[in-house]
Coordinates of C-alpha atoms in Angstrom, one line a residue:
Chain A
X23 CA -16.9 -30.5 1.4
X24 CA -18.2 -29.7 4.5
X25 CA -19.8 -26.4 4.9
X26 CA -17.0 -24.2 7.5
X27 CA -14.4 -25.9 4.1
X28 CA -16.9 -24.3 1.6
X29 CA -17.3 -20.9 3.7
X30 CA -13.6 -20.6 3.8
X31 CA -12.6 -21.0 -0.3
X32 CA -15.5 -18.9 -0.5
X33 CA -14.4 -15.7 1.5
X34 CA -10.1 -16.8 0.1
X35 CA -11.7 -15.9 -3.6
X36 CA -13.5 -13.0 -2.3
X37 CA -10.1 -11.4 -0.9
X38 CA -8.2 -12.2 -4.2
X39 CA -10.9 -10.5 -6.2
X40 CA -11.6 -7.5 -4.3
X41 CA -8.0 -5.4 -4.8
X42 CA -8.0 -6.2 -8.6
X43 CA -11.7 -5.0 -9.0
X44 CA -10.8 -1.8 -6.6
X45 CA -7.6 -0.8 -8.7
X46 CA -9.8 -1.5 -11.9
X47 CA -12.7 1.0 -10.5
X48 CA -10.0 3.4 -9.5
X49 CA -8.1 3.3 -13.1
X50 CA -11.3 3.0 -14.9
X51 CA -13.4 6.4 -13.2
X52 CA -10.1 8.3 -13.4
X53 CA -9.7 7.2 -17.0
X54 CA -13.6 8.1 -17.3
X55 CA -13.9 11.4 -15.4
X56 CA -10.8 13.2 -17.8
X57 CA -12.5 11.3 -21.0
X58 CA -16.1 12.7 -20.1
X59 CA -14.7 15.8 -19.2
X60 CA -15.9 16.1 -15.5
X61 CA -12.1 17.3 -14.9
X62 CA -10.7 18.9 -17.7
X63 CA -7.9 18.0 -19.5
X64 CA -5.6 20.9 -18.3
X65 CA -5.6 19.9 -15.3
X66 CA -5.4 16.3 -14.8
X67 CA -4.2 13.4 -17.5
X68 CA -6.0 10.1 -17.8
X69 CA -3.5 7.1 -17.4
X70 CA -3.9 6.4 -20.9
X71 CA -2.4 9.4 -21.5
X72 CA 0.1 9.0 -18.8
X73 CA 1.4 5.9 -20.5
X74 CA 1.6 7.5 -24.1
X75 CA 3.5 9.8 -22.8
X76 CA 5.9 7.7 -20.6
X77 CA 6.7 5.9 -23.9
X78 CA 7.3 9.4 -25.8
X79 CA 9.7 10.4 -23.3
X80 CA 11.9 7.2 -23.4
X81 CA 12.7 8.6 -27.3
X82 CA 12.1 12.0 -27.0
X83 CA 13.5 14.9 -25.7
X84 CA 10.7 17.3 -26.2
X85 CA 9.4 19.8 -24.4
X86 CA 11.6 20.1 -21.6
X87 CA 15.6 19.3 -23.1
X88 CA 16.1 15.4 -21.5
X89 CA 14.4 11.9 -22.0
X90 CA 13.2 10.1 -19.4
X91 CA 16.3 8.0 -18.9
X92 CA 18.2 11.2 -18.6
X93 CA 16.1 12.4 -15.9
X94 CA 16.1 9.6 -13.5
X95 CA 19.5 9.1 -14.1
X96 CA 20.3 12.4 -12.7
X97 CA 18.2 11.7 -9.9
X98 CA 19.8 8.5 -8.5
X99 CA 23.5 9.5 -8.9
X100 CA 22.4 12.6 -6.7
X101 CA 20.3 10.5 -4.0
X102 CA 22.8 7.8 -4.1
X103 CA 25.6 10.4 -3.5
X104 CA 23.6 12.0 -0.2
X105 CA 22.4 8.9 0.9
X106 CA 25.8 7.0 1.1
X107 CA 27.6 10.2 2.6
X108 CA 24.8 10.0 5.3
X109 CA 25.0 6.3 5.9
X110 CA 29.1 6.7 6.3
X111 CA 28.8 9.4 8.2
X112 CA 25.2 8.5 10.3
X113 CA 25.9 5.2 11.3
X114 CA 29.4 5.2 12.7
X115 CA 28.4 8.8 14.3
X116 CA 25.3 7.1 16.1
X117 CA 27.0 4.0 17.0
X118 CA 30.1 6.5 18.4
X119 CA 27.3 8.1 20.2
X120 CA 25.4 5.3 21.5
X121 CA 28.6 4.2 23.5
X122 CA 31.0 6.7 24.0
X123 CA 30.2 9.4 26.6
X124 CA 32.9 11.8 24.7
X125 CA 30.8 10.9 21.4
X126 CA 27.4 11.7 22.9
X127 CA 28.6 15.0 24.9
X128 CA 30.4 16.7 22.3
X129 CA 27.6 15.6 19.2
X130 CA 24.0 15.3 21.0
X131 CA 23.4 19.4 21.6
X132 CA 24.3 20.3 17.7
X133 CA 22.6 16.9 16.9
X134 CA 19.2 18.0 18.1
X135 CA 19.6 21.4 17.3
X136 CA 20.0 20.8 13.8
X137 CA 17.5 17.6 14.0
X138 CA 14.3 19.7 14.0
X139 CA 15.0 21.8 10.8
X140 CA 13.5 20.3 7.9
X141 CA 15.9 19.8 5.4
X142 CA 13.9 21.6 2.4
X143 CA 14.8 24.3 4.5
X144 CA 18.2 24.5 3.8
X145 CA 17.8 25.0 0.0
X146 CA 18.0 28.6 0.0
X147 CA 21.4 28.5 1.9
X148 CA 22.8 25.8 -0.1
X149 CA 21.8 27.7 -3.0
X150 CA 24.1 30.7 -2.1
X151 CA 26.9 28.1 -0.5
X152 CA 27.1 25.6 -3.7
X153 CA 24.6 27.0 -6.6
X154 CA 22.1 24.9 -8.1
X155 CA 24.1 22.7 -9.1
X156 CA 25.2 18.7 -8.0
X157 CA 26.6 19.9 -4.8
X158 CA 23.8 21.1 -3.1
X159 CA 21.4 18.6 -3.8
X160 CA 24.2 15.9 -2.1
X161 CA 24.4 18.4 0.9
X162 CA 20.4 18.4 1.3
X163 CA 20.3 15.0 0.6
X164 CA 23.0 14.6 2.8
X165 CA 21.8 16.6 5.7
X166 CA 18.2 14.5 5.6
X167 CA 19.4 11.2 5.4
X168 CA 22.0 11.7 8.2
X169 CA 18.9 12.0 11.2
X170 CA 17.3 8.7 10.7
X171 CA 20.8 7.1 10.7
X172 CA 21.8 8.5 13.7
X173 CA 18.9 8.0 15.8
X174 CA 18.8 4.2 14.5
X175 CA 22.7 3.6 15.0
X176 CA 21.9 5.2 18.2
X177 CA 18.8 3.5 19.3
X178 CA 20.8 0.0 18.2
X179 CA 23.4 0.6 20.5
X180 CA 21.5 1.4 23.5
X181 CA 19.0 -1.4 23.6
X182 CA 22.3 -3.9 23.7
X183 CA 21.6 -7.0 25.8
X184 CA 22.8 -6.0 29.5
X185 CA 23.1 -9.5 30.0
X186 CA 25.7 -9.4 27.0
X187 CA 27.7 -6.2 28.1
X188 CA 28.3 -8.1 31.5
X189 CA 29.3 -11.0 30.3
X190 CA 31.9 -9.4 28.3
X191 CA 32.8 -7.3 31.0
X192 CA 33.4 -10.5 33.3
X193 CA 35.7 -11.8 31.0
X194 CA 38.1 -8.7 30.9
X195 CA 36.6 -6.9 27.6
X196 CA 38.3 -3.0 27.4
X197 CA 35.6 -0.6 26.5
X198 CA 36.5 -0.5 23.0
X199 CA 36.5 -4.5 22.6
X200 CA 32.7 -4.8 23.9
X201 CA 31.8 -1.5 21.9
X202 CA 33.4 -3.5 18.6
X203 CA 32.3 -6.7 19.6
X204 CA 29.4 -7.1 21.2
X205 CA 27.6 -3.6 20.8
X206 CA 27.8 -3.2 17.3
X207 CA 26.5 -6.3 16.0
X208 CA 23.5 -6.1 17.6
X209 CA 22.7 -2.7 16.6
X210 CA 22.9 -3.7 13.2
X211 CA 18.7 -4.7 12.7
X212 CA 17.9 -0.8 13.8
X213 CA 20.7 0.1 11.5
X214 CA 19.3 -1.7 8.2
X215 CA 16.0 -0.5 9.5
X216 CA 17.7 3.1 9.4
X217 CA 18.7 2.0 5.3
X218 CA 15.0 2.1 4.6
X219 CA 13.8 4.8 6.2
X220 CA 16.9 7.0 5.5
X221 CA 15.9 6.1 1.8
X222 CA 12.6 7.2 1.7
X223 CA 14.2 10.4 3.2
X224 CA 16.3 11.4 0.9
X225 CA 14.2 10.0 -2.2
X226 CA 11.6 12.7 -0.8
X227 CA 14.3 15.5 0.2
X228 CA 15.7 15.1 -3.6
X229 CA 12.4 15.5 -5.1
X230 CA 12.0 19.2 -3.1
X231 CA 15.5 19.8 -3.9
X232 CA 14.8 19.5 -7.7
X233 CA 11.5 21.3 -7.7
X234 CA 13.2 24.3 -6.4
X235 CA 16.6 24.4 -8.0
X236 CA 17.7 22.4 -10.7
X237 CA 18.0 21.5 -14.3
X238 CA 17.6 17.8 -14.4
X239 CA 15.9 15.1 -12.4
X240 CA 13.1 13.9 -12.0
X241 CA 11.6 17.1 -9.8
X242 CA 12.8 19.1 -12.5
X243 CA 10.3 17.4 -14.6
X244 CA 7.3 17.6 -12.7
X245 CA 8.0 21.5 -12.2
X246 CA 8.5 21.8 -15.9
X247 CA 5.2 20.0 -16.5
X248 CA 3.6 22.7 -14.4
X249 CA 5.0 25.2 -15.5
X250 CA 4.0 23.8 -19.1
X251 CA 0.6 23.1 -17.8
X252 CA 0.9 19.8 -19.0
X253 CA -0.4 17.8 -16.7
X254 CA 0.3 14.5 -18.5
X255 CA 4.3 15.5 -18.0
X256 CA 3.6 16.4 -14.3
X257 CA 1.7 12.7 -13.5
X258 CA 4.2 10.6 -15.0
X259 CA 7.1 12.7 -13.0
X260 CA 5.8 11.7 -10.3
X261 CA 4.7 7.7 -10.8
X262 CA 8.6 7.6 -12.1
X263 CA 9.4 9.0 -9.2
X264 CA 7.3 6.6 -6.9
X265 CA 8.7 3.8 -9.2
X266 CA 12.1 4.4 -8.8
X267 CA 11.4 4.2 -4.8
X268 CA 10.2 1.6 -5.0
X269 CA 12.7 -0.4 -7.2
X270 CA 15.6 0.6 -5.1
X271 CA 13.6 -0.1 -1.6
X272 CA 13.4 -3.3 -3.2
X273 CA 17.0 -3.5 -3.7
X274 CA 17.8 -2.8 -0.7
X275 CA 15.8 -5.3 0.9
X276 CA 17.4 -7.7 -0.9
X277 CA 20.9 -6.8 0.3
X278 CA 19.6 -6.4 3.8
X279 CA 18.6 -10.1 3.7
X280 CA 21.8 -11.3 2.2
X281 CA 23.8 -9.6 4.8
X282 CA 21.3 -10.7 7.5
X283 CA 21.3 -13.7 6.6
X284 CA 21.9 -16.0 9.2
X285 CA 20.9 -13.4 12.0
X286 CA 17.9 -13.7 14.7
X287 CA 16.1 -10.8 14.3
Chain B
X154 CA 18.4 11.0 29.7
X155 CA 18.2 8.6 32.0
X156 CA 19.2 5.0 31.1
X157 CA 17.8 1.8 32.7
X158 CA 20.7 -0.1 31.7
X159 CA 22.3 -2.4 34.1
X160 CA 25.1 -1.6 32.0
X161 CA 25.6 1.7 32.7
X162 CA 25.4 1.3 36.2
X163 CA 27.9 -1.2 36.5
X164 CA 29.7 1.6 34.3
X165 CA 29.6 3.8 36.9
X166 CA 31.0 1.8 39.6
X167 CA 34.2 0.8 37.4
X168 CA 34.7 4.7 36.6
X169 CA 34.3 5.1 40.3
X170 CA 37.7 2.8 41.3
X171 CA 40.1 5.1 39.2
X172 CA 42.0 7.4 40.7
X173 CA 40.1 11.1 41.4
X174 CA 41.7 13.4 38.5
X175 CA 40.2 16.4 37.2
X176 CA 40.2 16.1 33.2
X177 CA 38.9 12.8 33.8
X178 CA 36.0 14.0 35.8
X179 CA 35.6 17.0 33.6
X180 CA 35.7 14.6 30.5
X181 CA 33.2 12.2 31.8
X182 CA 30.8 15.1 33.3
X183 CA 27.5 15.4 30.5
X184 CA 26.9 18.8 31.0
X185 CA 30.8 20.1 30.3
X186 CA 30.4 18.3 27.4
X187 CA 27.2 19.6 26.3
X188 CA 28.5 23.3 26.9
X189 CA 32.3 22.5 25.1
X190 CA 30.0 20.8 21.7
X191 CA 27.7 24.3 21.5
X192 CA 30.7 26.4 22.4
X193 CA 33.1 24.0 19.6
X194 CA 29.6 25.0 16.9
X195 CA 29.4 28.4 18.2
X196 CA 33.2 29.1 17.7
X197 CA 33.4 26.9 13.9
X198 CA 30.6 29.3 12.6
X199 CA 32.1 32.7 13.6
X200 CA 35.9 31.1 11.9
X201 CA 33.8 30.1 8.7
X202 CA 32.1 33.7 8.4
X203 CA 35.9 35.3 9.8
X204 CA 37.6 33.6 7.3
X205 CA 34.4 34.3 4.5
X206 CA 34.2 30.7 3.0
X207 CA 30.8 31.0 2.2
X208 CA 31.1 35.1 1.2
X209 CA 27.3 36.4 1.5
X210 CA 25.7 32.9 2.2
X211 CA 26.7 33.1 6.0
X212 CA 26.4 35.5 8.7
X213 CA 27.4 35.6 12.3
X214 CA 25.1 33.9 14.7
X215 CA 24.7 36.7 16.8
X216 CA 22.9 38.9 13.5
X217 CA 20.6 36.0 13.6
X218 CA 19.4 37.0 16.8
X219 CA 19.7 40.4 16.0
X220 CA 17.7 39.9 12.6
X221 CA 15.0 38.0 14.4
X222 CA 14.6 41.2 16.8
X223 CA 14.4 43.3 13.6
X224 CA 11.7 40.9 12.3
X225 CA 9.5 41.0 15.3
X226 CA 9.1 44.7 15.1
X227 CA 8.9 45.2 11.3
X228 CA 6.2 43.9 9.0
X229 CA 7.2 41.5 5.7
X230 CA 4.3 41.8 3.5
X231 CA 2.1 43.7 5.7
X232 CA 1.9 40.9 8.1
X233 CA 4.2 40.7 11.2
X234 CA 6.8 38.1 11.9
X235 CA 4.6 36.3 14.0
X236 CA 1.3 36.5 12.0
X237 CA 3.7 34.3 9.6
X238 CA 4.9 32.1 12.1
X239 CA 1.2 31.7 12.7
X240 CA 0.5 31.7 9.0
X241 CA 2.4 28.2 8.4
X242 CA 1.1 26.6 11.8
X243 CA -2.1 27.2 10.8
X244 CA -2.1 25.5 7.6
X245 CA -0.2 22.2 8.9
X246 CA -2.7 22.4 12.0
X247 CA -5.7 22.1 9.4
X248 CA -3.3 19.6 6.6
X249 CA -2.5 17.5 10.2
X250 CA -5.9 17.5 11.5
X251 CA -7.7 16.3 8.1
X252 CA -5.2 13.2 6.9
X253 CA -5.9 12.6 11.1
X254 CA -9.7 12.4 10.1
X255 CA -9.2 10.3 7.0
X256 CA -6.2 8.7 7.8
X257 CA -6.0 7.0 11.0
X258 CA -9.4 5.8 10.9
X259 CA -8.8 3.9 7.5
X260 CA -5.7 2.3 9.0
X261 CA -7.4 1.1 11.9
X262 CA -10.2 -0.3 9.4
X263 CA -7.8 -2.1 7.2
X264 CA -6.4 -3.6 9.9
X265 CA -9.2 -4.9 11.5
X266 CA -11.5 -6.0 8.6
X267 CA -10.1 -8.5 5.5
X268 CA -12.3 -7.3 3.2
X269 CA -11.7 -3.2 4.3
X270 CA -8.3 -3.9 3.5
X271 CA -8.7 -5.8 0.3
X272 CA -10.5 -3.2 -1.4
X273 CA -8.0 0.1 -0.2
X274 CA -5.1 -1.4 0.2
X275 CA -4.2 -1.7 -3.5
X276 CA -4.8 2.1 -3.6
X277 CA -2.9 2.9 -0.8
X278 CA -0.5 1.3 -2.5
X279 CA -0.2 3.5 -5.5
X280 CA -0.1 6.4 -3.2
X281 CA 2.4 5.7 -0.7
X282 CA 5.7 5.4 -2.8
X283 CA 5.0 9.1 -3.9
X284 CA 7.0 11.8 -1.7
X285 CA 4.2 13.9 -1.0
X286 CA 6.3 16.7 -2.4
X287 CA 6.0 15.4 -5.7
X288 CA 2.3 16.5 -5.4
X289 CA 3.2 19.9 -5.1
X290 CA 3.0 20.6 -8.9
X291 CA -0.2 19.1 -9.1
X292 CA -2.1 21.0 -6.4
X293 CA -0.7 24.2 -7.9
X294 CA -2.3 23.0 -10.9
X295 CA -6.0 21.9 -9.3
X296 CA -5.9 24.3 -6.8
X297 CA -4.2 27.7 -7.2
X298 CA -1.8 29.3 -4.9
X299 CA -4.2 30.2 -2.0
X300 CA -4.1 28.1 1.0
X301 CA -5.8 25.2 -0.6
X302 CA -2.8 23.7 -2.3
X303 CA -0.7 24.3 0.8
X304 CA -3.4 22.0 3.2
X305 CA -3.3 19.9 0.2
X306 CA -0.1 19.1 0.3
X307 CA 0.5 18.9 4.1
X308 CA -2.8 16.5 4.2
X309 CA -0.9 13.8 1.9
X310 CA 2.1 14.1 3.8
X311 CA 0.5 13.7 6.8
X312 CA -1.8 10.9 5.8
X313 CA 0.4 8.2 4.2
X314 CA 2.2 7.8 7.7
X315 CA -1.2 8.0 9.6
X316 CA -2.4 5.2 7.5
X317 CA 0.7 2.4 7.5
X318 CA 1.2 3.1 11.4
X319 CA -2.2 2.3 12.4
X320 CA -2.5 -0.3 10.2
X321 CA 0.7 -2.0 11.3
X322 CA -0.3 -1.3 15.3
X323 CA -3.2 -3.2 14.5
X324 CA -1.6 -6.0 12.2
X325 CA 1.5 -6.4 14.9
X326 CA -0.7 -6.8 18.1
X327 CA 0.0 -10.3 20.0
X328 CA -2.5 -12.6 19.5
X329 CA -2.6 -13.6 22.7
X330 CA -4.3 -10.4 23.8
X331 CA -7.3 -11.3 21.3
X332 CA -7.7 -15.0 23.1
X333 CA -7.5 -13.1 26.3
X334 CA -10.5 -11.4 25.2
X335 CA -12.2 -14.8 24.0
X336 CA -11.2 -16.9 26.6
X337 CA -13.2 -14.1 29.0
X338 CA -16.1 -14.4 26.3
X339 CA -16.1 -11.4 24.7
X340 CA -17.8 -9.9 21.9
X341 CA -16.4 -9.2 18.7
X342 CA -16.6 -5.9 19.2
X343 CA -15.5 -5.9 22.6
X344 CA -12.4 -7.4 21.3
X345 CA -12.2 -4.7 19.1
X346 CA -12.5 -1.5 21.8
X347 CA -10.3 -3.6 24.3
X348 CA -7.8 -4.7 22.6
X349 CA -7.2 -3.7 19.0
X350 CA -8.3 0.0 19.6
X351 CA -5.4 0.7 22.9
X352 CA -2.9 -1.4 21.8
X353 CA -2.6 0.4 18.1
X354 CA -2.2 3.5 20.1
X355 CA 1.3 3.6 20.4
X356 CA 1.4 2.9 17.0
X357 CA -0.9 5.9 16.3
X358 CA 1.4 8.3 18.2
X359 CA 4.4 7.1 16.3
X360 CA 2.8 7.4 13.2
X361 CA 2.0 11.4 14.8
X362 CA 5.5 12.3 15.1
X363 CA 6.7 11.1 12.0
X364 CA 3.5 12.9 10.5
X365 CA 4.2 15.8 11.9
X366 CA 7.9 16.1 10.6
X367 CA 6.6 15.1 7.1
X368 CA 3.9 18.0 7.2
X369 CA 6.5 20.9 7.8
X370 CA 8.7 19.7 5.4
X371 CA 5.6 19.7 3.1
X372 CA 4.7 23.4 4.6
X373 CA 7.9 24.5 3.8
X374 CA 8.4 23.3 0.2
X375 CA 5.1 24.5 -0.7
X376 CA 6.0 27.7 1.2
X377 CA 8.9 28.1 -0.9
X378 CA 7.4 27.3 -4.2
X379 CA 4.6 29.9 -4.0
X380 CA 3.3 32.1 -1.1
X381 CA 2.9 35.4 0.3
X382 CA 2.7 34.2 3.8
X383 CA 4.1 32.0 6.0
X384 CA 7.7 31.2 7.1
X385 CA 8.8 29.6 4.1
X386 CA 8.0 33.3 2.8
X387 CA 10.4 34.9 5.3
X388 CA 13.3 32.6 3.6
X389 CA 12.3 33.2 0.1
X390 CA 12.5 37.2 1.0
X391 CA 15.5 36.7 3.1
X392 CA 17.2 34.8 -0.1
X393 CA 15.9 37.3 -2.9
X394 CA 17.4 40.2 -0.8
X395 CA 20.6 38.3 -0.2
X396 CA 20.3 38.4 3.4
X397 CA 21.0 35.1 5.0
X398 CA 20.4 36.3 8.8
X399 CA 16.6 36.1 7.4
X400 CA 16.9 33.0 5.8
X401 CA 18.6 31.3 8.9
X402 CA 16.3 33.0 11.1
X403 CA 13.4 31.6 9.5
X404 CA 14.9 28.4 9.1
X405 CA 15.3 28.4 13.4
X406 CA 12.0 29.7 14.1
X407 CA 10.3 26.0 12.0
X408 CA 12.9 24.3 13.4
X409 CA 11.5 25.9 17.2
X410 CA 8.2 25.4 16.0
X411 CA 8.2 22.0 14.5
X412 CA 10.1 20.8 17.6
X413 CA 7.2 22.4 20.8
X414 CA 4.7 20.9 18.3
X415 CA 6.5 16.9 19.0
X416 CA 6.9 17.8 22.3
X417 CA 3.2 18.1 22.7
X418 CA 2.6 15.0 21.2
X419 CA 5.5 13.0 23.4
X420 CA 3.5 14.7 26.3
X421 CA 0.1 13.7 24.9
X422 CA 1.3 10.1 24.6
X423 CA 3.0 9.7 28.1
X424 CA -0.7 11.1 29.4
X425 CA -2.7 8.8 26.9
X426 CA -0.2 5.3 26.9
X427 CA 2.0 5.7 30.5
X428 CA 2.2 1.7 30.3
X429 CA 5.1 2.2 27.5
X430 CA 8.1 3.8 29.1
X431 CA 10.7 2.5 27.0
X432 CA 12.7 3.4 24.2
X433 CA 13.5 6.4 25.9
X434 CA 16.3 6.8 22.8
X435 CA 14.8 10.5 21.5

């Protein structure tokens, strides 16, 4: 083995072992610093409790009235609900606007005048509009998931091919025809790339929704860990949450690359 | 707006051919559209409150105005409306400016080094799935509800985007820039402050902007879960007294806010990067 060949396997090993002894180090001093009482227990749980207590959820209802199962449950229908209303109506809204002057006249103004409001900001009013219940959670959802859509649907649209648009245009295309035909299609990469980001969106949005208002879900647990002050509670609220993310991110990958299969990106 | 499309120019030019009539001129012309859609909003709100779907949720868009006027000259908490406006700027200006510290400098590292990367990257990792909500509990708990949690909160936000974008404008630069670079014989370090460092920047500034959105939702949810400042305080009053002129009020004064502040950016970019032009979609 020559000595660039033994350099090389050398430095591949180093980069494999390096993230496994980092996460150890990171899971072993947090472990260590709640154990040893440098942080005390009210305030932060080690992952060992973490896991205990992921495991008493999945039977247990105690202390705050769901199990775990329950919880996330009530958190995808509601993101699932907002995030397919803002994909129906995001993407053909931006796509309309990307092509159609009507489209883009009549929506852009009350587009980016609503664009700029974070959506947490309209829980108080959909408090008063729809209570605390389902309803309102979709609209925030909703409402946050929409912008990405839009501007990605949008963005597709406009970065058509020229070269495309004029060939359909030589050979007698109507407006409509190249719009269905030619524009579309190649919008669709920015509009899966809107599926991810709208995601994260309303994954995020949902978890503000339920800290604020609500009697279920994931955020609801978190909140009622704090307002417990059991910190254990609060930590595994949120690495369900995260996991959940992820999961469905994953998901959606997948389909992405089923449907886009085939496709140059 | 102004396209570069061929496209639309050869749009143009078939418009031009038809036959001059006035709807059609009217129809195609931006800025009669532009006034018809805030007039069409403008109109749709007053019917809802007129016909009281919403009961006490809703007001006419005109008290809004009128509340804000009310606000400016009255003080909420002994602090004036713009002390609160000021209040919440503050603490994403101080969240923004520390996950800018931590954040985009540990992107650019684990970009450029293996080893940088093998080590935080697995962390990051754990981190970034989390909405940065979700840590709002948590700093309550650590922290209190003075202005520590708040920064806190805003600093996670802000850093997770920080992070991925400058890592990814380092990851995604052509190669061919780097043999560039060699083939000219430089360093590695030149390599480094020639290439890596000013092409990431785009990168940088997207990760900015979408930063900066995350951070004033972050504000704002903290706001709203405990504060006695700040304009998340303004709705929270605005909703406990049943007035929703206050809550929409404050709602449009973040939204003005949170809008200047990525117009600075956008500025800030076209004066630091005016090679990229494109994209000129938002």
């Amino acid at each position: 083995m020559s000595h660039y060949q033994h350099v090389k396997v050398h430095r591949q090993r180093a980069l494999v072992v390096l993230p496994i002894v980092s996460l150890s180090l990171f899971f072993l001093s947090w472990e260590l610093v709640v154990d040893f009482g440098l942080v005390p227990q009210t305030l932060l749980a080690p992952p060992s409790a973490v896991v205990k207590m992921f495991f008493a959820k999945l039977t247990s209802t105690a202390p705050d009235g769901l199990l775990l199962q329950e919880h996330a449950w009530i958190s995808i229908k509601e993101a699932f609900l907002g995030y397919f209303l803002a994909l129906l109506v995001g993407i053909p809204l931006g796509l309309a606007m990307g092509w159609f002057r009507l489209a883009e006249g009549l929506a852009r103004p009350i587009f980016e005048f609503i664009r700029p409001i974070p959506p947490i900001a309209w829980i108080p009013l959909t408090i008063y509009w729809f209570g605390i219940g389902l309803t309102g959670k979709v609209f925030i959802i909703w409402i946050g998931g929409i912008v990405p859509c839009v501007i990605n649907a949008y963005a597709g649209v406009r970065m058509t091919n020229p070269v495309f648009l004029q060939m359909a245009r030589l050979y007698g295309a109507t407006s409509w025809q190249m719009f269905r035909t030619v524009c579309i299609p190649s919008a669709l990469p920015m509009v899966f790339g809107a599926l991810q980001i709208a995601l994260a969106w309303c994954w995020m949005n949902l978890v503000g929704a339920e800290l604020l208002a609500a009697n279920g879900g994931l955020g609801f647990l978190i909140q009622s860990g704090r307002k417990l002050g059991r910190p254990d509670l609060v930590v595994l609220g949120m690495v369900t949450v995260a996991l959940t993310g992820v999961i469905i991110g994953l998901a959606i990958d997948r389909i992405e690359k089923k449907l886009l299969a085939g496709m140059r990106r | 707006m102004t396209s570069h499309h061929i496209a639309n120019e050869i749009h143009h030019v078939v418009r031009e051919k038809k036959p001059f009539s006035l709807v059609d001129d009217l129809l195609m012309s931006r800025w009669f559209l532009y006034s018809m859609s805030v007039i069409l909003f403008l109109g749709i709100w007053y019917y809802v409150v007129y016909i009281d779907v919403f009961g006490r949720g809703l007001c006419y868009p005109h008290e809004v105005i009128t509340e804000i006027i009310r606000l400016t000259s009255r003080k909420l908490a002994g602090k004036e409306l713009w002390e609160h406006a000021w209040d919440s700027s503050r603490r994403v200006f101080i969240g923004f400016g520390i996950a800018c510290v931590l954040g985009i400098p540990l992107g650019f590292f684990m970009g450029i080094s293996k080893y940088f990367n093998a080590v935080f990257n697995p962390i990051f990792n754990l981190i970034k799935p989390m909405p940065p909500i979700s840590w709002v509990s948590l700093s309550i708990l650590w922290l209190g509800i003075g202005e520590e949690p708040k920064i806190f909160i805003i600093a996670i936000g802000a850093f997770v985007p920080l992070v991925l974008n400058a890592y990814n404008g380092i990851r995604l630069i052509d190669e061919e820039l780097y043999d560039v670079v060699r083939m000219a014989g430089g360093s590695h370090m030149k390599e480094i402050w020639e290439v890596s460092f000013p092409a990431a920047v785009p990168a940088i500034f997207a990760g900015l902007q979408i930063a900066l959105s995350g951070a004033w939702s972050c504000v704002l949810a903290a706001e709203l879960v405990s504060s006695r400042s700040g304009l998340g305080f303004v709705i929270v009053q605005g909703m406990n007294t049943g007035k929703a002129a206050m809550v929409i009020a404050g709602m449009l004064l973040i939204a003005l806010i949170a809008y200047v502040c990525s117009f600075c950016i956008s500025y800030l970019e076209r004066k630091i990067c005016p090679w990229r032009r494109d994209l000129s979609t938002h």
